[in-house]
Each structure stands twice: as structure tokens, then as C-alpha cells.
Tab-separated table of C-alpha atoms in Angstrom:
chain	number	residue	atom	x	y	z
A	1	UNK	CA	9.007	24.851	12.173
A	2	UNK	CA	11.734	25.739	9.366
A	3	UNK	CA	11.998	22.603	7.452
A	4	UNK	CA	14.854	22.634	4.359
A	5	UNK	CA	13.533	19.560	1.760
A	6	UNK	CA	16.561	18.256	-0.283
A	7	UNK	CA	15.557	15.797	-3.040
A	8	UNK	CA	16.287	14.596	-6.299
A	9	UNK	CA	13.261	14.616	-7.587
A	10	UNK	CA	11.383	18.443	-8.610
A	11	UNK	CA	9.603	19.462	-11.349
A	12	UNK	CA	11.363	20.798	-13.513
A	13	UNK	CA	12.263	22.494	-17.128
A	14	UNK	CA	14.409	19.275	-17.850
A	15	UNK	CA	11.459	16.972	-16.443
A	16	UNK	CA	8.397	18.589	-15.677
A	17	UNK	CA	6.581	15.458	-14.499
A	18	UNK	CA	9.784	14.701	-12.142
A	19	UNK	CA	8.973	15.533	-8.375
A	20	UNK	CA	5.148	16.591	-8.313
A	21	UNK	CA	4.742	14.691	-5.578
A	22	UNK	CA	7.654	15.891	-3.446
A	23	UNK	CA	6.207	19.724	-4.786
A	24	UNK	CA	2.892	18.734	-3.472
A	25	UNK	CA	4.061	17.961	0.079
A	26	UNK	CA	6.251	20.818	0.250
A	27	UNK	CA	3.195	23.623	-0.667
A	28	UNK	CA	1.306	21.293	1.925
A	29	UNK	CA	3.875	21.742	4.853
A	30	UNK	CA	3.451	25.364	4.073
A	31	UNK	CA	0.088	25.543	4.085
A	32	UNK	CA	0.416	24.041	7.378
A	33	UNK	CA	2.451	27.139	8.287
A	34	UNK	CA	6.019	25.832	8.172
A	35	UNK	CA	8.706	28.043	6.564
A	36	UNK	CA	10.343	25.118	3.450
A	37	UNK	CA	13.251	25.967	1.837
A	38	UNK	CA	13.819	23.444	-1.106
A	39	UNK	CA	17.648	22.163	-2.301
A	40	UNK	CA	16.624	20.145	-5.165
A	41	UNK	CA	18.129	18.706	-8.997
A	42	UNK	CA	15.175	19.799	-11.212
A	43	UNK	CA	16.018	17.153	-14.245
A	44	UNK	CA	16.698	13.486	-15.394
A	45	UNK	CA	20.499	13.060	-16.313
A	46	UNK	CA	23.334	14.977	-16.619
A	47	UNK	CA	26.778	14.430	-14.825
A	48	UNK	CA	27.470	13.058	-11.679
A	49	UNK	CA	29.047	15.978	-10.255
A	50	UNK	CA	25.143	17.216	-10.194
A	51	UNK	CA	24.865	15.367	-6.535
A	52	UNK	CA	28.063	17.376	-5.119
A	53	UNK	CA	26.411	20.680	-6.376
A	54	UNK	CA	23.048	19.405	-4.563
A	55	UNK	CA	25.087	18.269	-1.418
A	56	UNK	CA	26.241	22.118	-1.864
A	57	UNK	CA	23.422	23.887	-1.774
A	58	UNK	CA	22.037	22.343	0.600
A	59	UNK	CA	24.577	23.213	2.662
A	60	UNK	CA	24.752	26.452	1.552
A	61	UNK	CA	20.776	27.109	2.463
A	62	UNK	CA	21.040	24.981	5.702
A	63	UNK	CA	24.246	27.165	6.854
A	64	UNK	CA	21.993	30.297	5.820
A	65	UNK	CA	18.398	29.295	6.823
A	66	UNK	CA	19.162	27.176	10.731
A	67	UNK	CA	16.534	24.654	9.519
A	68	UNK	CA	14.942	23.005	12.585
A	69	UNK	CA	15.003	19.637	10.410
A	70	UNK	CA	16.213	18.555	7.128
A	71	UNK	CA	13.717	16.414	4.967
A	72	UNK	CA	15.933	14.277	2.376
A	73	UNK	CA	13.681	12.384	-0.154
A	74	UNK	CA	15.414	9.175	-1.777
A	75	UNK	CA	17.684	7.570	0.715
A	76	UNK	CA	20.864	8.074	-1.696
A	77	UNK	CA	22.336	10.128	-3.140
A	78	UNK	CA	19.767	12.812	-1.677
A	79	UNK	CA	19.849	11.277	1.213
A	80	UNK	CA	23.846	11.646	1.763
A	81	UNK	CA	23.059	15.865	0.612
A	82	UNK	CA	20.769	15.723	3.214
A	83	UNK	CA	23.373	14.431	6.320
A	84	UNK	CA	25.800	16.843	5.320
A	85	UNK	CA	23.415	19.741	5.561
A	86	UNK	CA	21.422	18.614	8.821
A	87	UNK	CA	25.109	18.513	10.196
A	88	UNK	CA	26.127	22.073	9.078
A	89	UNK	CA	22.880	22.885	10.515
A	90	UNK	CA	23.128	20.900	13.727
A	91	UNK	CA	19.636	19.645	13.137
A	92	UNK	CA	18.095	16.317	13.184
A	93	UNK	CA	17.998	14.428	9.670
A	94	UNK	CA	14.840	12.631	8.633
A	95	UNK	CA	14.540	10.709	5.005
A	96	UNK	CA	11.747	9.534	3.018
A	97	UNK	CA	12.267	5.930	1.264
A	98	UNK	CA	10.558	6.223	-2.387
A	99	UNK	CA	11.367	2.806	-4.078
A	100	UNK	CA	13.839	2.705	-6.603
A	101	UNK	CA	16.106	3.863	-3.553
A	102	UNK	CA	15.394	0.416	-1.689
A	103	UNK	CA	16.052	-1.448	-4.683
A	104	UNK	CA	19.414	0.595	-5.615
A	105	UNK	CA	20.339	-0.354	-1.714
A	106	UNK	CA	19.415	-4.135	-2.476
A	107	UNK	CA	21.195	-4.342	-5.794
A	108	UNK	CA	24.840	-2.944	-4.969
A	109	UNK	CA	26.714	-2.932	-2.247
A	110	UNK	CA	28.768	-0.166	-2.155
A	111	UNK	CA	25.014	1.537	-2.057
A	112	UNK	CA	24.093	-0.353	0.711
A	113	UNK	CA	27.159	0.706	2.599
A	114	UNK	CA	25.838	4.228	1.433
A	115	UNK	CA	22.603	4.063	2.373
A	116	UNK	CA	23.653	2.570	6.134
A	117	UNK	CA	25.571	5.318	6.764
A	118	UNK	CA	22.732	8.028	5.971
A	119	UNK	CA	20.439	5.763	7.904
A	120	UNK	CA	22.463	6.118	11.029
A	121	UNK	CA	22.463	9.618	10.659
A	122	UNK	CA	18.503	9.800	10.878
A	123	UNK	CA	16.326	10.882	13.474
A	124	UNK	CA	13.591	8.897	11.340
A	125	UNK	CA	12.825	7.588	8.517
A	126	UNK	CA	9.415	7.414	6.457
A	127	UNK	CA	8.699	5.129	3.856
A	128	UNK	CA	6.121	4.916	1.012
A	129	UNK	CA	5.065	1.752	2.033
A	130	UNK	CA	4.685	-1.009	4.798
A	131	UNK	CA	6.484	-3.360	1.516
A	132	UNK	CA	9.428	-0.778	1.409
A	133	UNK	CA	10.127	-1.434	4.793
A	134	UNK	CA	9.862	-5.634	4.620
A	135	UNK	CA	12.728	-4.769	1.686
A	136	UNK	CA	14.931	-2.938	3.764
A	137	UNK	CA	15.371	-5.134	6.099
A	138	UNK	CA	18.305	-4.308	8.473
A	139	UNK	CA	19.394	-1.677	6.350
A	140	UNK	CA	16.933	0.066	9.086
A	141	UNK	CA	16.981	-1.941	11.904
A	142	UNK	CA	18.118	0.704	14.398
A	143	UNK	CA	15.943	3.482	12.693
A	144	UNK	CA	12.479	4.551	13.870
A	145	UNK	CA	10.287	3.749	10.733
A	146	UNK	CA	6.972	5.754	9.634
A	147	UNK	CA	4.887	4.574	6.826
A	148	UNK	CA	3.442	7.234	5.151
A	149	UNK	CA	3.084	7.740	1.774
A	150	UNK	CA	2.887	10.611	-0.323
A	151	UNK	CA	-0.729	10.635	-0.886
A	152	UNK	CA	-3.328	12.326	-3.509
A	153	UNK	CA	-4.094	15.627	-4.237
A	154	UNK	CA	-8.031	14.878	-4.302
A	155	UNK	CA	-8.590	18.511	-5.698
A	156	UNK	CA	-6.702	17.715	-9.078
A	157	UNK	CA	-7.697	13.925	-8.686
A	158	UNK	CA	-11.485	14.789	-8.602
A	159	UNK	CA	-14.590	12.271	-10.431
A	160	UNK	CA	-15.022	13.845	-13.831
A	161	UNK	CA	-17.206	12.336	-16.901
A	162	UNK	CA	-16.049	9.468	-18.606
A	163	UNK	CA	-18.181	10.563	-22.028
A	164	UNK	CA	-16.687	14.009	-22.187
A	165	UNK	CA	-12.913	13.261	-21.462
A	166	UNK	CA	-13.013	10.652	-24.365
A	167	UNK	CA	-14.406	12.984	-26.513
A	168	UNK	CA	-11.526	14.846	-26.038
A	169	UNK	CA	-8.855	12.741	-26.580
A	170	UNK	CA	-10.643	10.957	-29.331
A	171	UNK	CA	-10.598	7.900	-27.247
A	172	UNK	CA	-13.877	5.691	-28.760
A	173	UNK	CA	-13.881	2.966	-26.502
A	174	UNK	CA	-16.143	0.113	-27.364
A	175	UNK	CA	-16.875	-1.978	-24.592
A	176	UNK	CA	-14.737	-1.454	-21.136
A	177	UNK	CA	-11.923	0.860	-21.235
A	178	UNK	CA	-8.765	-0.172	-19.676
A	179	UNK	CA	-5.706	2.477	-19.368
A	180	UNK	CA	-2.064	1.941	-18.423
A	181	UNK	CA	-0.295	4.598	-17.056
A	182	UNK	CA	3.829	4.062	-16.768
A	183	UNK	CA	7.036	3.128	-18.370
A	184	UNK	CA	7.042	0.648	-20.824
A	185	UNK	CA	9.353	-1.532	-19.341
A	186	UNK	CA	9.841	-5.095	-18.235
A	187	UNK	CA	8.813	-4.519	-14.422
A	188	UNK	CA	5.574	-2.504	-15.203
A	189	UNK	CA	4.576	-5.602	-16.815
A	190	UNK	CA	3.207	-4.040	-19.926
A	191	UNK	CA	3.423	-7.165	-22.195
A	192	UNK	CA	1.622	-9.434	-19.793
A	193	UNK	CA	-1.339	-6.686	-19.597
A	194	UNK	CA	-1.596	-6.751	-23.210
A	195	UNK	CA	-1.630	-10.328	-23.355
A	196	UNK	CA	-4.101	-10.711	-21.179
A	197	UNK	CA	-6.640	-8.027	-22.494
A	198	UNK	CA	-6.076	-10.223	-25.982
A	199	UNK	CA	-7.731	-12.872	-24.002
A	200	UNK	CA	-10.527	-10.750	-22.583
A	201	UNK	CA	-11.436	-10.126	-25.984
A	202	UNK	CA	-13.591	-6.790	-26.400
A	203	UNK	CA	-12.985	-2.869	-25.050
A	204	UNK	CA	-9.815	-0.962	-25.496
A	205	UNK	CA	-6.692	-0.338	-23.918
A	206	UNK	CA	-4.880	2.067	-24.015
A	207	UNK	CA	-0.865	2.918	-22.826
A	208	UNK	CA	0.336	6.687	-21.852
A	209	UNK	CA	4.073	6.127	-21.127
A	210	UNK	CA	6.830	5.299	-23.385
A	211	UNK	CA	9.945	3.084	-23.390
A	212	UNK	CA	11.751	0.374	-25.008
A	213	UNK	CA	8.821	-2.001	-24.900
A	214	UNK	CA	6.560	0.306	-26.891
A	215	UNK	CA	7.174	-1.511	-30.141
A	216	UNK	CA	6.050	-4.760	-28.558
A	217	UNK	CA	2.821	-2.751	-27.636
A	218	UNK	CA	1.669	-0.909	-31.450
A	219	UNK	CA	-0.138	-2.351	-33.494
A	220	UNK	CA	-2.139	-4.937	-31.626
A	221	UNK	CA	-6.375	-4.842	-32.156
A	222	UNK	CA	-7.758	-2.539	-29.716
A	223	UNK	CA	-4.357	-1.349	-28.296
A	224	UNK	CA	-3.630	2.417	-28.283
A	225	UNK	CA	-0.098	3.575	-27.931
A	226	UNK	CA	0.008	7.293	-26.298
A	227	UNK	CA	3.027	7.883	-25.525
A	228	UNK	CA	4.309	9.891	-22.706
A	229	UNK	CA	1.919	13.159	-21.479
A	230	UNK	CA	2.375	16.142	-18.612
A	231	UNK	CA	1.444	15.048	-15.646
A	232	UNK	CA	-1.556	18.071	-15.617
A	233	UNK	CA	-2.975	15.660	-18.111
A	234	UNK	CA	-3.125	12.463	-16.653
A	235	UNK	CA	-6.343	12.952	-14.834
A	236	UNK	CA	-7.883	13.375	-18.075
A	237	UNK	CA	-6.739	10.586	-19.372
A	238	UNK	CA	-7.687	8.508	-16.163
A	239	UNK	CA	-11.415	10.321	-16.084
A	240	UNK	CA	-11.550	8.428	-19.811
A	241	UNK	CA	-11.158	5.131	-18.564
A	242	UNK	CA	-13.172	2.508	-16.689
A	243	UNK	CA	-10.821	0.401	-15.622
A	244	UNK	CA	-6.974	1.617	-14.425
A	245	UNK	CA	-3.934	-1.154	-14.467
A	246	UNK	CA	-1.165	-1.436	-12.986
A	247	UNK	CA	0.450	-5.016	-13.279
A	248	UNK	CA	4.078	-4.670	-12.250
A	249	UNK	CA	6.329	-7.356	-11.257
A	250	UNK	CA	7.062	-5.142	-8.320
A	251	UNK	CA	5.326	-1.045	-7.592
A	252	UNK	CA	6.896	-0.123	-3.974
A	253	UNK	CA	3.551	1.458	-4.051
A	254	UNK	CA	1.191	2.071	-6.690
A	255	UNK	CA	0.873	6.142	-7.260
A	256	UNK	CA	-1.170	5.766	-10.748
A	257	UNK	CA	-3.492	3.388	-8.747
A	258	UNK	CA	-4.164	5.760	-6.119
A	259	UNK	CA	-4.747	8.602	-8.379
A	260	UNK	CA	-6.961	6.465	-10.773
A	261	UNK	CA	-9.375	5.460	-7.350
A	262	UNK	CA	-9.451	9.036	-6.111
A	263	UNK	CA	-11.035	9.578	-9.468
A	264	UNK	CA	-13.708	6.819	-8.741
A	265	UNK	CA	-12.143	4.296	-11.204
A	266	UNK	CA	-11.398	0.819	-10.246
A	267	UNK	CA	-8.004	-0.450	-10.410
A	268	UNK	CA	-6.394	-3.879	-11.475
A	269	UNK	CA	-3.007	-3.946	-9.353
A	270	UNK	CA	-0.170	-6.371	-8.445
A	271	UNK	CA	-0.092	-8.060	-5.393
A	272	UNK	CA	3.806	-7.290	-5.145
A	273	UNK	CA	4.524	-4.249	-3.410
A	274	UNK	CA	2.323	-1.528	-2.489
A	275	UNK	CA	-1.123	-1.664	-3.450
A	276	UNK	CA	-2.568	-4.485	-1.520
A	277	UNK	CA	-2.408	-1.772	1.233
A	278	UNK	CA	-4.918	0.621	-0.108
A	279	UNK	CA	-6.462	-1.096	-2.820
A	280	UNK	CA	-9.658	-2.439	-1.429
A	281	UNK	CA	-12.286	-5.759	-2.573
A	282	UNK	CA	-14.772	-2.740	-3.512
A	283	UNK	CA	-12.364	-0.563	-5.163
A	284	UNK	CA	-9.967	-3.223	-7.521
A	285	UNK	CA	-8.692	-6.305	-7.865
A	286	UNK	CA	-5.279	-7.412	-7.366
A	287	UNK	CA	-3.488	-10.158	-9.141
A	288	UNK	CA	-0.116	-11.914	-8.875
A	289	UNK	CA	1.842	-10.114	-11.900
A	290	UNK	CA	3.343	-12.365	-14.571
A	291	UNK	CA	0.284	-14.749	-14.610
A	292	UNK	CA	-1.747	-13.414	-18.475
A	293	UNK	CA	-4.641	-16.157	-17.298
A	294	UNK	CA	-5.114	-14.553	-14.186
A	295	UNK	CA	-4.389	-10.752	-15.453
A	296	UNK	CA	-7.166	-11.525	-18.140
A	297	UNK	CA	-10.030	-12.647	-15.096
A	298	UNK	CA	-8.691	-10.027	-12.982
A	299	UNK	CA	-9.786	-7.334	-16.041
A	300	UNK	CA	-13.277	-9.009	-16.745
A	301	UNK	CA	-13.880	-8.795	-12.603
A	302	UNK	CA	-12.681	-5.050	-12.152
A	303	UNK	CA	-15.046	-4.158	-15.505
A	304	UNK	CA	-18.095	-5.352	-14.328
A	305	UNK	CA	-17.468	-3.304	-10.835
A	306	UNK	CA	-19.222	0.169	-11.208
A	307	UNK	CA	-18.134	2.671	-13.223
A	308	UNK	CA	-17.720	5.529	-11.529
A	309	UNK	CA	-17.044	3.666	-8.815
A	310	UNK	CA	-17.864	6.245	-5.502
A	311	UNK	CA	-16.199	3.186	-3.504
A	312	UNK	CA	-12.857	3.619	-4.841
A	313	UNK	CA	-13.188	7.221	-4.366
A	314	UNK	CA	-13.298	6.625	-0.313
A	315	UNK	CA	-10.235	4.732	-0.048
A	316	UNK	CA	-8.269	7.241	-1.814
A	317	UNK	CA	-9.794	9.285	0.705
A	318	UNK	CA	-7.052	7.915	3.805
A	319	UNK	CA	-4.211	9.397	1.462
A	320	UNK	CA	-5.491	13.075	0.649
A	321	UNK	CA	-1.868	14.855	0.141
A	322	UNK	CA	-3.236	17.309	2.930
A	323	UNK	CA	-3.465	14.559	5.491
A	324	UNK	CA	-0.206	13.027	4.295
A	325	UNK	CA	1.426	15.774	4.694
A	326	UNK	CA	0.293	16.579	8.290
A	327	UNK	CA	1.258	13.016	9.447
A	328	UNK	CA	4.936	13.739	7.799
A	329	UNK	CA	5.069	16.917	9.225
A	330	UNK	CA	4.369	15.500	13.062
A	331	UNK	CA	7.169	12.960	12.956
A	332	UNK	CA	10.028	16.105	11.259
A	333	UNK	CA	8.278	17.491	14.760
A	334	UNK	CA	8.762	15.083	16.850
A	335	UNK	CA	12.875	14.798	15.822
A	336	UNK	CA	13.433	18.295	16.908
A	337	UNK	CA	11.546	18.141	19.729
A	338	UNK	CA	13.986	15.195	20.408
A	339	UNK	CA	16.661	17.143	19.786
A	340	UNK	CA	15.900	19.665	21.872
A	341	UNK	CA	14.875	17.470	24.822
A	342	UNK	CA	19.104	16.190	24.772
């Protein structure tokens, strides 16, 4: 099957961490033996005349390559690229929902109108998350929906020591160490988390991410600031901790959870969005977000679960990248076999 992937989101010189997950499907679907040509914006900013260069490649390499399917990632603006090349190409159209897409669709809406009229363009459309779809809503009501999301690479995301990696970083964790991995921003809920571990009262938390809330974050007792890091070393950091959190007010699904369990750490994640559909009783706990009582139990109840924890391990398990990416690469299948059925 020759499959052309147009996204927004690729790692990059401008962004390096931007798009490892959409590169780690793509060398998937070729492992699998599909031919992928990629049409992709490989950076954070710029102008907007960035998405009418990406709308032209992608026609350009759909005109040049006769894709069987074109895989759009992010419903809009990718998503509109990705219609304009699946009809130079006279192939079927299939889009991936991510998250900030759904909410862009629910906030505005002239992007709403937007994102209808790539929807009705689709052959299918998968989404991150059962959540993602509930948010939707009848933006997709005449769309056949997949949920699958873009999984774990569970050869980068492996159990590694907890002694050695903070050795490394010079992490000396006294008691239960809790990491943060995300933007510091309002909806990752970074305050409440450090609020809350004030309560607990003993271990160390640290933050790898930056943004506007960092200043609210330095300088509190047993609170390290990292900053942001390459992706390549996030495991580390994750391998260092006991205990991963993600508290946001909304995750459409919960990546740095996911990663942190396929590492056999247990996770403290919010209730709102996607977690609650891979995070397990054995693996985390998950907690209504905004609630610093609640956060704090939720922290002393995930640190006394084991550490490693081979449990969390096996639920990461369902979402290896390589089985992810064969469940993706059935339903671009099944739209050109529908396509050539007419």
C-alpha cells in the first residue's frame, strides 16, 4: 500500500521534540512494508503562508507518487492539505484527531466550519481517544470513527534503574520521587500538583517542561525546576522517578503517562480526558484535576504502589507503537479497498 502522511507535526531542526510520534508510526507502516511518503512542516511558528506551502507539497508528492491513501494528522489545517492532495490523487482521505485539533474545532467557528468540511471528505477518521470522540460530537456524526492512539515505542520506553538514572542527573530524591513532564501552563495543572505535594510533605518533585507558569513553580522546598529536555532524554528522566503526574484540567490522552507505565512507573492522572482508558487500579491512580486535597491522597496512594511497578508495564503493553500502527494501517486499508469496491 503507498500511503502519503501529511502532518503538522515532524521532528524537526526548528522543534526536534515536535512529531516523534507521527515519525514513529510512519517508520512503523514501513516496517510493515508500505511505501510512506511524508508532506510535513518540521517547526513551531513561522507565517501562515507555511500551511499553503504544506497544502503544496502535498499535492505536489500525491500528483507524483498515486498514493493509495492519504494519512492527514491534525484535523485542520493538515487536515484541509490532506483533502486537496487525496483529491489530486483520487484516493480516499483518512485523518487522525490529536487533541488540540478538537478543541481548536470547539473554540471557533469558522474552524468548525473547517474542520466539517475535511470531515466530509474522509473515508475515516481515527482518534487518540474514546474522550476525543465524546468532544466532537457531530462534527463526526456521518464519519466512521477508529480509536486508536498513537501508542509507545516499548524499545525506547524500556524498565531501567531508578538508582543509576538519578545519579546521573543529580536527582537526590529523599523519600518518593514524583516527576512532571509538560508545559507549564494553566491546563497541565502544574500549580495544583505543587500544591498538593506541599501537603504530602516529604520526597521531591521535580518539573521538565517550561512555560509561563515556571516562576510560580522555583523556589518551593523540594521542587526542582528542569526546564525543557530532547525528547531522547525523557526516558531518563522518567526511569529517575517513582511516581509520574499528570494532573491536567483536560489531556485528550495522556502520552507522558503512557510512556512513564511502559517504563514500570506508576502514574497519578486526571480523570478528564484520556487516561482513565489505559490507566489501570494496579498501574495509577486517577484524580479529578483542580481538587489539591485530593491530588495530595492521590500522590501518597500511587507512592506506596511498587516501584518498579511490572503492572504498569503490562498495560502499556496494549499500545506498543508496533501494534498501533498495524491497527492504523488496516483501517487506511480498508478505505481503498472501499474505493476500489465503487
Amino acid at each position: 500500500m503507498r500511503v502519503l502522511v501529511v502532518t503538522q507535526m515532524w521532528p524537526g531542526p526548528g522543534d526536534p521534540d515536535l512529531g516523534v510520534f507521527v515519525a514513529d508510526l510512519v517508520r512503523e507502516l514501513r516496517e510493515l512494508g508500505h511505501e510512506v511518503d511524508v508532506a510535513s512542516i518540521d517547526r513551531r511558528g513561522g507565517p501562515p503562508t507555511k500551511y499553503a506551502r504544506l497544502t503544496a507539497d502535498a499535492v505536489r508528492r500525491a500528483r507524483r507518487g498515486s498514493p493509495d491513501v492519504v494519512f492527514a494528522h491534525f484535523l485542520f489545517p493538515a487536515g484541509a492539505a490532506g483533502a486537496a492532495a487525496a483529491a489530486a490523487a483520487r484516493a480516499p482521505l483518512v485523518v487522525m484527531a490529536h487533541g488540540q485539533d478538537v478543541q481548536n474545532a470547539r473554540d471557533s467557528a469558522p474552524l468548525a466550519r473547517a474542520t466539517r468540511a475535511v470531515l466530509r471528505r474522509c473515508a475515516a477518521l481515527i482518534a487518540n481517544s474514546s474522550w476525543l470522540v465524546e468532544r466532537l460530537g457531530d462534527l463526526a456524526r456521518d464519519v466512521p470513527v477508529e480509536v486508536v492512539d498513537c501508542g509507545v515505542d516499548l524499545r525506547v520506553f524500556a524498565p531501567a534503574d531508578a538508582a543509576a538514572a538519578r545519579g546521573a542527573l543529580g536527582w537526590g530524591a529523599d523519600g518518593p520521587a514524583f516527576l512532571c513532564v509538560g508545559s507549564l501552563i494553566e491546563r497541565k495543572g502544574v500549580v495544583e500538583l505543587a500544591d498538593a505535594f506541599a501537603q504530602l510533605g516529604r520526597g521531591s518533585l521535580a518539573y521538565v517542561g517550561d512555560g509561563p507558569l515556571r516562576g510560580a513553580l522555583e523556589g518551593r522546598p523540594g521542587v526542582r525546576v528542569v526546564g525543557r529536555v530532547p525528547h531522547a532524554e525523557v526516558p531518563r528522566w522518567i526511569a529517575a522517578c517513582d511516581v509520574l503526574c499528570q494532573p491536567s484540567l483536560l489531556e485528550p490522552f495522556g502520552q507522558a503517562a503512557l510512556e512513564a507505565l511502559a517504563m514500570e512507573r506508576s502514574v497519578v492522572a486526571t480523570t478528564q480526558g484520556g487516561p482513565p482508558e489505559f490507566v489501570t487500579p494496579q498501574a495509577g491512580v486517577l484524580v479529578d484535576p483542580g481538587d489539591v486535597a485530593a491530588l495530595a491522597a492521590a500522590l501518597e496512594q500511587a507512592a506506596a504502589l511498587p516501584s518498579p511497578n511490572p503492572a504498569a508495564r503490562e498495560a502499556a503493553a496494549e499500545h506498543d507503537v508496533r501494534r498501533q500502527a498495524a491497527r492504523m494501517a488496516d483501517v487506511l486499508q480498508r478505505a481503498v479497498d472501499a474505493r476500489r469496491s465503487r
